[in-house]
Each structure stands twice: as structure tokens, then as C-alpha cells.
PDB file of C-alpha atoms and ligand atoms in Angstrom:
ATOM      1  CA  MET A 262      17.066   7.238  -1.934  1.00  0.00           C
ATOM      2  CA  ARG A 263      13.253   6.878  -2.445  1.00  0.00           C
ATOM      3  CA  LEU A 264      12.090   5.405   0.658  1.00  0.00           C
ATOM      4  CA  PHE A 265       8.249   4.973   1.870  1.00  0.00           C
ATOM      5  CA  ILE A 266       6.894   3.104   4.848  1.00  0.00           C
ATOM      6  CA  ALA A 267       4.603  -0.472   4.106  1.00  0.00           C
ATOM      7  CA  ILE A 268       3.015  -3.190   5.669  1.00  0.00           C
ATOM      8  CA  ASP A 269       3.552  -6.599   4.104  1.00  0.00           C
ATOM      9  CA  LEU A 270       0.683  -8.856   3.377  1.00  0.00           C
ATOM     10  CA  ASN A 271       0.534 -12.752   3.783  1.00  0.00           C
ATOM     11  CA  PHE A 272       0.019 -15.449   1.912  1.00  0.00           C
ATOM     12  CA  SER A 273      -3.840 -15.697   2.044  1.00  0.00           C
ATOM     13  CA  MET A 274      -4.366 -11.787   1.477  1.00  0.00           C
ATOM     14  CA  LYS A 275      -2.119 -12.030  -1.233  1.00  0.00           C
ATOM     15  CA  GLU A 276      -3.982 -14.873  -2.863  1.00  0.00           C
ATOM     16  CA  GLU A 277      -7.003 -13.014  -3.140  1.00  0.00           C
ATOM     17  CA  LEU A 278      -5.162 -10.018  -4.393  1.00  0.00           C
ATOM     18  CA  ILE A 279      -3.996 -12.035  -7.308  1.00  0.00           C
ATOM     19  CA  TYR A 280      -7.368 -13.265  -7.624  1.00  0.00           C
ATOM     20  CA  LEU A 281      -8.643  -9.744  -8.092  1.00  0.00           C
ATOM     21  CA  ALA A 282      -6.003  -8.542 -10.291  1.00  0.00           C
ATOM     22  CA  LYS A 283      -6.826 -11.380 -12.419  1.00  0.00           C
ATOM     23  CA  GLN A 284     -10.606  -9.965 -12.537  1.00  0.00           C
ATOM     24  CA  ILE A 285      -9.276  -6.610 -13.163  1.00  0.00           C
ATOM     25  CA  LYS A 286      -7.406  -7.718 -16.219  1.00  0.00           C
ATOM     26  CA  ILE A 287      -9.932  -9.834 -17.738  1.00  0.00           C
ATOM     27  CA  ASN A 288     -12.350  -6.972 -17.526  1.00  0.00           C
ATOM     28  CA  SER A 289      -9.962  -4.240 -19.274  1.00  0.00           C
ATOM     29  CA  ASP A 290      -8.592  -3.368 -22.554  1.00  0.00           C
ATOM     30  CA  ARG A 291      -5.282  -2.952 -21.143  1.00  0.00           C
ATOM     31  CA  CYS A 292      -3.497  -2.856 -17.525  1.00  0.00           C
ATOM     32  CA  SER A 293      -0.661  -2.792 -15.342  1.00  0.00           C
ATOM     33  CA  LEU A 294      -0.923  -5.331 -12.739  1.00  0.00           C
ATOM     34  CA  THR A 295       1.181  -4.746  -9.688  1.00  0.00           C
ATOM     35  CA  ASN A 296       3.949  -7.726  -9.858  1.00  0.00           C
ATOM     36  CA  GLU A 297       2.842 -10.150  -6.980  1.00  0.00           C
ATOM     37  CA  ASP A 298       6.183  -9.774  -4.813  1.00  0.00           C
ATOM     38  CA  ASN A 299       5.000  -6.070  -4.549  1.00  0.00           C
ATOM     39  CA  LEU A 300       1.782  -6.257  -3.013  1.00  0.00           C
ATOM     40  CA  HIS A 301       1.748  -4.059   0.071  1.00  0.00           C
ATOM     41  CA  LEU A 302       0.205  -1.553   1.854  1.00  0.00           C
ATOM     42  CA  THR A 303       1.748   1.983   2.220  1.00  0.00           C
ATOM     43  CA  MET A 304       1.640   3.765   5.534  1.00  0.00           C
ATOM     44  CA  ALA A 305       3.979   6.691   4.513  1.00  0.00           C
ATOM     45  CA  PHE A 306       5.444   7.928   1.426  1.00  0.00           C
ATOM     46  CA  ILE A 307       8.774   9.812   2.032  1.00  0.00           C
ATOM     47  CA  GLY A 308      10.202   9.901  -1.194  1.00  0.00           C
ATOM     48  CA  GLU A 309      13.631  11.013  -2.108  1.00  0.00           C
ATOM     49  CA  TYR A 310      15.346  11.145   1.410  1.00  0.00           C
ATOM     50  CA  ASP A 311      19.235  10.469   1.762  1.00  0.00           C
ATOM     51  CA  ASP A 312      19.508   9.486   5.357  1.00  0.00           C
ATOM     52  CA  PRO A 313      17.577   6.402   5.884  1.00  0.00           C
ATOM     53  CA  LYS A 314      19.286   5.877   9.351  1.00  0.00           C
ATOM     54  CA  LYS A 315      17.778   9.077  10.561  1.00  0.00           C
ATOM     55  CA  VAL A 316      14.270   7.447   9.322  1.00  0.00           C
ATOM     56  CA  ILE A 317      14.921   4.122  11.035  1.00  0.00           C
ATOM     57  CA  SER A 318      16.061   6.367  14.668  1.00  0.00           C
ATOM     58  CA  ALA A 319      12.790   8.246  14.291  1.00  0.00           C
ATOM     59  CA  LEU A 320      10.191   5.182  13.577  1.00  0.00           C
ATOM     60  CA  GLY A 321      11.922   3.068  16.350  1.00  0.00           C
ATOM     61  CA  ASN A 322       9.829   5.011  19.159  1.00  0.00           C
ATOM     62  CA  ILE A 323       6.666   4.076  17.878  1.00  0.00           C
ATOM     63  CA  SER A 324       4.847   1.681  19.741  1.00  0.00           C
ATOM     64  CA  PHE A 325       1.596  -0.429  19.034  1.00  0.00           C
ATOM     65  CA  ASN A 326      -0.141  -3.582  19.569  1.00  0.00           C
ATOM     66  CA  GLU A 327      -0.897  -6.170  16.726  1.00  0.00           C
ATOM     67  CA  PHE A 328      -4.222  -5.409  14.909  1.00  0.00           C
ATOM     68  CA  ASP A 329      -6.618  -6.646  11.972  1.00  0.00           C
ATOM     69  CA  ILE A 330      -7.153  -5.548   9.010  1.00  0.00           C
ATOM     70  CA  ALA A 331      -9.625  -7.011   6.294  1.00  0.00           C
ATOM     71  CA  LEU A 332     -10.705  -6.199   3.164  1.00  0.00           C
ATOM     72  CA  SER A 333     -13.521  -4.474   2.131  1.00  0.00           C
ATOM     73  CA  HIS A 334     -14.000  -3.570  -1.924  1.00  0.00           C
ATOM     74  CA  ILE A 335     -12.495  -2.714  -4.861  1.00  0.00           C
ATOM     75  CA  GLY A 336     -11.946   1.043  -5.825  1.00  0.00           C
ATOM     76  CA  TYR A 337     -10.129   3.545  -8.396  1.00  0.00           C
ATOM     77  CA  PHE A 338      -8.431   6.755  -8.634  1.00  0.00           C
ATOM     78  CA  ASP A 339      -8.983   8.258 -12.056  1.00  0.00           C
ATOM     79  CA  ARG A 340      -5.422   9.290 -13.267  1.00  0.00           C
ATOM     80  CA  ARG A 341      -6.363  11.607 -16.185  1.00  0.00           C
ATOM     81  CA  GLY A 342      -8.351   9.087 -18.166  1.00  0.00           C
ATOM     82  CA  GLU A 343      -6.919   5.829 -17.079  1.00  0.00           C
ATOM     83  CA  MET A 344      -7.541   4.045 -13.747  1.00  0.00           C
ATOM     84  CA  LEU A 345      -5.595   3.269 -10.805  1.00  0.00           C
ATOM     85  CA  VAL A 346      -7.547   0.082  -9.320  1.00  0.00           C
ATOM     86  CA  TYR A 347      -7.140  -0.622  -5.708  1.00  0.00           C
ATOM     87  CA  ALA A 348      -8.137  -3.149  -2.893  1.00  0.00           C
ATOM     88  CA  ALA A 349      -9.885  -1.155  -0.420  1.00  0.00           C
ATOM     89  CA  LEU A 350      -9.451  -1.754   3.670  1.00  0.00           C
ATOM     90  CA  GLU A 351     -12.618  -1.928   5.948  1.00  0.00           C
ATOM     91  CA  LYS A 352     -12.264   1.221   8.122  1.00  0.00           C
ATOM     92  CA  ASN A 353     -10.103   0.676  11.143  1.00  0.00           C
ATOM     93  CA  LYS A 354      -9.004   2.579  13.993  1.00  0.00           C
ATOM     94  CA  GLU A 355      -5.929   0.863  14.937  1.00  0.00           C
ATOM     95  CA  LEU A 356      -4.581   1.096  11.523  1.00  0.00           C
ATOM     96  CA  SER A 357      -5.405   5.046  11.118  1.00  0.00           C
ATOM     97  CA  SER A 358      -4.075   5.002  14.900  1.00  0.00           C
ATOM     98  CA  LEU A 359      -0.620   3.593  13.406  1.00  0.00           C
ATOM     99  CA  ARG A 360      -0.410   6.040  10.612  1.00  0.00           C
ATOM    100  CA  ASN A 361      -0.809   8.830  13.450  1.00  0.00           C
ATOM    101  CA  LYS A 362       2.098   7.681  15.130  1.00  0.00           C
ATOM    102  CA  ILE A 363       3.908   7.148  11.989  1.00  0.00           C
ATOM    103  CA  ALA A 364       3.414  11.144  10.890  1.00  0.00           C
ATOM    104  CA  SER A 365       4.149  12.145  14.261  1.00  0.00           C
ATOM    105  CA  ALA A 366       7.445  10.542  14.530  1.00  0.00           C
ATOM    106  CA  LEU A 367       8.480  11.722  10.800  1.00  0.00           C
ATOM    107  CA  LYS A 368       7.313  15.135  11.834  1.00  0.00           C
ATOM    108  CA  ASN A 369       9.043  15.484  15.189  1.00  0.00           C
ATOM    109  CA  GLU A 370      12.291  14.849  13.355  1.00  0.00           C
ATOM    110  CA  SER A 371      11.393  17.057  10.211  1.00  0.00           C
ATOM    111  CA  ILE A 372      11.390  13.897   7.518  1.00  0.00           C
ATOM    112  CA  ASN A 373       8.974  15.248   5.161  1.00  0.00           C
ATOM    113  CA  PHE A 374       6.135  12.787   3.744  1.00  0.00           C
ATOM    114  CA  ASP A 375       3.394  12.767   1.609  1.00  0.00           C
ATOM    115  CA  ASN A 376       0.695  14.045   4.110  1.00  0.00           C
ATOM    116  CA  LYS A 377      -2.414  13.887   2.309  1.00  0.00           C
ATOM    117  CA  LYS A 378      -5.569  12.454   3.759  1.00  0.00           C
ATOM    118  CA  PHE A 379      -4.878   8.268   4.570  1.00  0.00           C
ATOM    119  CA  LEU A 380      -6.445   6.595   1.988  1.00  0.00           C
ATOM    120  CA  PRO A 381      -5.391   3.057   2.978  1.00  0.00           C
ATOM    121  CA  HIS A 382      -5.176   0.749  -0.166  1.00  0.00           C
ATOM    122  CA  ILE A 383      -3.519  -1.981  -1.918  1.00  0.00           C
ATOM    123  CA  THR A 384      -2.421  -1.133  -5.235  1.00  0.00           C
ATOM    124  CA  LEU A 385      -3.459  -3.899  -7.799  1.00  0.00           C
ATOM    125  CA  ALA A 386      -3.028  -2.212 -10.963  1.00  0.00           C
ATOM    126  CA  ARG A 387      -2.049   0.699 -13.008  1.00  0.00           C
ATOM    127  CA  ARG A 388      -3.167   2.521 -16.536  1.00  0.00           C
ATOM    128  CA  VAL A 389      -6.105   0.453 -16.521  1.00  0.00           C
ATOM    129  CA  THR A 390      -8.021   1.502 -19.817  1.00  0.00           C
ATOM    130  CA  GLY A 391     -11.676   0.324 -21.231  1.00  0.00           C
ATOM    131  CA  THR A 392     -13.317  -0.539 -18.243  1.00  0.00           C
ATOM    132  CA  ASP A 393     -15.676   1.460 -16.329  1.00  0.00           C
ATOM    133  CA  LYS A 394     -16.875   1.951 -12.737  1.00  0.00           C
ATOM    134  CA  GLU A 395     -19.923  -0.776 -13.177  1.00  0.00           C
ATOM    135  CA  ASP A 396     -17.076  -3.357 -14.387  1.00  0.00           C
ATOM    136  CA  ILE A 397     -15.176  -2.310 -11.580  1.00  0.00           C
ATOM    137  CA  ASP A 398     -18.009  -2.360  -8.907  1.00  0.00           C
ATOM    138  CA  ARG A 399     -18.909  -6.085  -9.792  1.00  0.00           C
ATOM    139  CA  ILE A 400     -15.533  -7.269  -8.675  1.00  0.00           C
ATOM    140  CA  LYS A 401     -16.165  -8.088  -5.343  1.00  0.00           C
ATOM    141  CA  PRO A 402     -13.560  -9.387  -2.575  1.00  0.00           C
ATOM    142  CA  GLU A 403     -13.725 -12.212  -0.146  1.00  0.00           C
ATOM    143  CA  LYS A 404     -13.850 -10.813   3.433  1.00  0.00           C
ATOM    144  CA  ILE A 405      -9.863 -11.681   3.999  1.00  0.00           C
ATOM    145  CA  LYS A 406      -8.422 -10.553   7.275  1.00  0.00           C
ATOM    146  CA  MET A 407      -4.892 -10.637   8.415  1.00  0.00           C
ATOM    147  CA  THR A 408      -3.130  -9.783  11.556  1.00  0.00           C
ATOM    148  CA  VAL A 409      -0.843  -6.516  11.245  1.00  0.00           C
ATOM    149  CA  ASN A 410       2.336  -7.329  13.305  1.00  0.00           C
ATOM    150  CA  GLU A 411       5.128  -5.278  11.799  1.00  0.00           C
ATOM    151  CA  PHE A 412       5.459  -2.579   9.442  1.00  0.00           C
ATOM    152  CA  HIS A 413       8.694  -1.746   7.435  1.00  0.00           C
ATOM    153  CA  LEU A 414      10.997   0.943   5.653  1.00  0.00           C
ATOM    154  CA  TYR A 415      11.587   0.281   2.076  1.00  0.00           C
ATOM    155  CA  SER A 416      13.421   1.563  -0.325  1.00  0.00           C
ATOM    156  CA  SER A 417      12.494   1.971  -3.954  1.00  0.00           C
ATOM    157  CA  ASP A 418      14.040   1.495  -6.606  1.00  0.00           C
ATOM    158  CA  LEU A 419      12.562   2.612 -10.384  1.00  0.00           C
ATOM    159  CA  SER A 420      15.081   2.377 -12.353  1.00  0.00           C
ATOM    160  CA  GLY A 421      14.464  -0.713 -13.974  1.00  0.00           C
ATOM    161  CA  LYS A 422      11.676  -2.522 -15.715  1.00  0.00           C
ATOM    162  CA  ARG A 423       9.575  -2.646 -12.586  1.00  0.00           C
ATOM    163  CA  PRO A 424      10.098  -1.236  -9.453  1.00  0.00           C
ATOM    164  CA  VAL A 425      12.254  -3.231  -6.922  1.00  0.00           C
ATOM    165  CA  TYR A 426      11.230  -2.547  -3.094  1.00  0.00           C
ATOM    166  CA  THR A 427      14.057  -3.541  -0.273  1.00  0.00           C
ATOM    167  CA  ILE A 428      13.376  -3.956   3.105  1.00  0.00           C
ATOM    168  CA  LEU A 429      15.723  -1.467   5.513  1.00  0.00           C
ATOM    169  CA  SER A 430      14.338  -2.162   8.384  1.00  0.00           C
ATOM    170  CA  SER A 431      11.471  -4.128  10.532  1.00  0.00           C
ATOM    171  CA  PHE A 432       9.175  -2.333  12.922  1.00  0.00           C
ATOM    172  CA  LYS A 433       7.562  -5.017  15.296  1.00  0.00           C
ATOM    173  CA  ALA A 434       4.158  -4.727  17.573  1.00  0.00           C
ATOM    174  CA  ILE A 435       4.688  -4.749  21.185  1.00  0.00           C
TER     175      ILE A 435
HETATM  176  P1  ATP B 193       6.027   3.637 -10.342  1.00  0.00           P
HETATM  177  O1  ATP B 193       5.639   4.695  -9.687  1.00  0.00           O
HETATM  178  O2  ATP B 193       7.218   3.209 -11.123  1.00  0.00           O
HETATM  179  O3  ATP B 193       4.718   3.449 -10.842  1.00  0.00           O
HETATM  180  P2  ATP B 193       5.282   2.671  -7.583  1.00  0.00           P
HETATM  181  O4  ATP B 193       4.873   3.528  -7.359  1.00  0.00           O
HETATM  182  O5  ATP B 193       5.219   1.059  -6.791  1.00  0.00           O
HETATM  183  O6  ATP B 193       6.079   2.325  -8.769  1.00  0.00           O
HETATM  184  P3  ATP B 193       6.747   4.105  -6.193  1.00  0.00           P
HETATM  185  O7  ATP B 193       6.608   5.330  -6.891  1.00  0.00           O
HETATM  186  O8  ATP B 193       8.610   4.162  -5.661  1.00  0.00           O
HETATM  187  O9  ATP B 193       6.627   2.980  -6.877  1.00  0.00           O
HETATM  188  O10 ATP B 193       5.954   4.257  -4.277  1.00  0.00           O
HETATM  189  C1  ATP B 193       5.981   3.533  -3.726  1.00  0.00           C
HETATM  190  C2  ATP B 193       4.789   3.355  -2.609  1.00  0.00           C
HETATM  191  O11 ATP B 193       4.480   4.573  -2.649  1.00  0.00           O
HETATM  192  C3  ATP B 193       3.896   2.744  -3.743  1.00  0.00           C
HETATM  193  O12 ATP B 193       2.457   2.307  -2.889  1.00  0.00           O
HETATM  194  C4  ATP B 193       3.168   4.543  -4.226  1.00  0.00           C
HETATM  195  O13 ATP B 193       1.670   3.963  -4.415  1.00  0.00           O
HETATM  196  C5  ATP B 193       3.005   5.031  -2.760  1.00  0.00           C
HETATM  197  N1  ATP B 193       3.006   6.621  -3.359  1.00  0.00           N
HETATM  198  C6  ATP B 193       3.931   6.998  -4.374  1.00  0.00           C
HETATM  199  N2  ATP B 193       4.004   8.416  -4.556  1.00  0.00           N
HETATM  200  C7  ATP B 193       3.053   8.565  -3.625  1.00  0.00           C
HETATM  201  C8  ATP B 193       2.676  10.176  -3.106  1.00  0.00           C
HETATM  202  N3  ATP B 193       3.013  11.293  -3.474  1.00  0.00           N
HETATM  203  N4  ATP B 193       1.700   9.677  -1.702  1.00  0.00           N
HETATM  204  C9  ATP B 193       1.379   8.853  -1.373  1.00  0.00           C
HETATM  205  N5  ATP B 193       2.057   7.522  -1.785  1.00  0.00           N
HETATM  206  C10 ATP B 193       2.874   7.274  -2.955  1.00  0.00           C
HETATM  207 MG1   MG B 194       4.730   5.737  -8.243  1.00  0.00          MG
END
């Protein structure tokens, strides 16, 4: 199965993200907005892996204190002429530290994951066309904050029209 590790977002954060996503839609010709239920912050992408129990036991040893995250700005990655537009988070030592703990836990158990530089972002829209950097830069998030007190191991089923994410296990702050 396809696995990833992510932080879920609370109501007020989602409310703001949904508002921002609408601004992206209005300012573009075409785009595919992330389904509201699917908004999340990916901490690590594992991909195809058939032993979720092994991942659960690796992550089970992680200890972390709850911390806050805050929205900073709207950014994008250029994907061959189309944009993936995301909400970026304010620089955050505790979030980076949690990512490092997750990465070490996976490495210790030889569980492969995408180990590119961690750029914490919440994907709002994919395949965005007919907009430009200036339009995107004009969309300004409210500096919404939320407390992170758990993260989850998710499976991702891409066989249907929309991705279906399912929580397999949750890992709480101490
Ligand atoms: P789709 O691929 O159909 O657009 P999706 O990207 O939401 O849907 P997945 O591809 O299963 O679903 O990805 C799950 C999460 O992991 C998403 O947040 C995605 O951005 C992230 N992700 C996917 N591939 C990678 C990767 N190679 N490196 C880092 N994160 C990734
Ligand atoms: Mg994907």
C-alpha cells in the first residue's frame, strides 16, 4: 500500500485554507483544488510499502511535545508549466525537529521514504494554469495558528477519482 505520514489540520486552519483555495480558483483559468477533507501537512512520504505494522512500531518510539504552527504565505512549485500552489508555514524549529525524529525512526528500520529537503507545505491546488507569480503573491493568508499534538500514518488510495486517505495509526505528543 501507499503510505505517508502527516499532520491533520483543525477547523479554523482548514477554514482559512479553503478560503485561500477559492482565491486561487478565482485567479486561475483551471485548477484542481484539494478536497477539503484531504487538506494535510505531509511530514514524510513513504510510498509503496507492504508492512504498515513495521512503520507503526518504528514511529511508536518517537517522543515530542506539542507545538504551534502558523501560516506564512502562498507559494508554488512549477510542474512543467502548471503550478502546484500551497500554503507555506512559518519557519519552525519544533516542526523540523519532529521531521528529523520521523526520518531517523524510519532510517533505523530501513524504511525508505522521500528524503529530499523538507519544505513544509499544505497543497491547496494542483494543475493550476492561467495565473502568474504576481496573482499568487497577492493572496495573503491570515496568520492562523494551531497546536499540533499528534501526527498520523496514512494510507493513500489513488484508484478512484479522488485520493482517499485513511488513518492507520496516530502518534500523540507527550
Ligand atoms: P495525487 O498523486 O493523485 O495528486 P496526492 O498527491 O494527494 O494525490 P499521494 O501521491 O498518495 O496523494 O501523496 C500523499 C501525500 O504525500 C501528499 O501530501 C503528497 O503531496 C505527498 N507526496 C507524494 N509524493 C511525494 C514525494 N515524492 N515526496 C514528498 N511528498 C510526496
Ligand atoms: Mg501525488
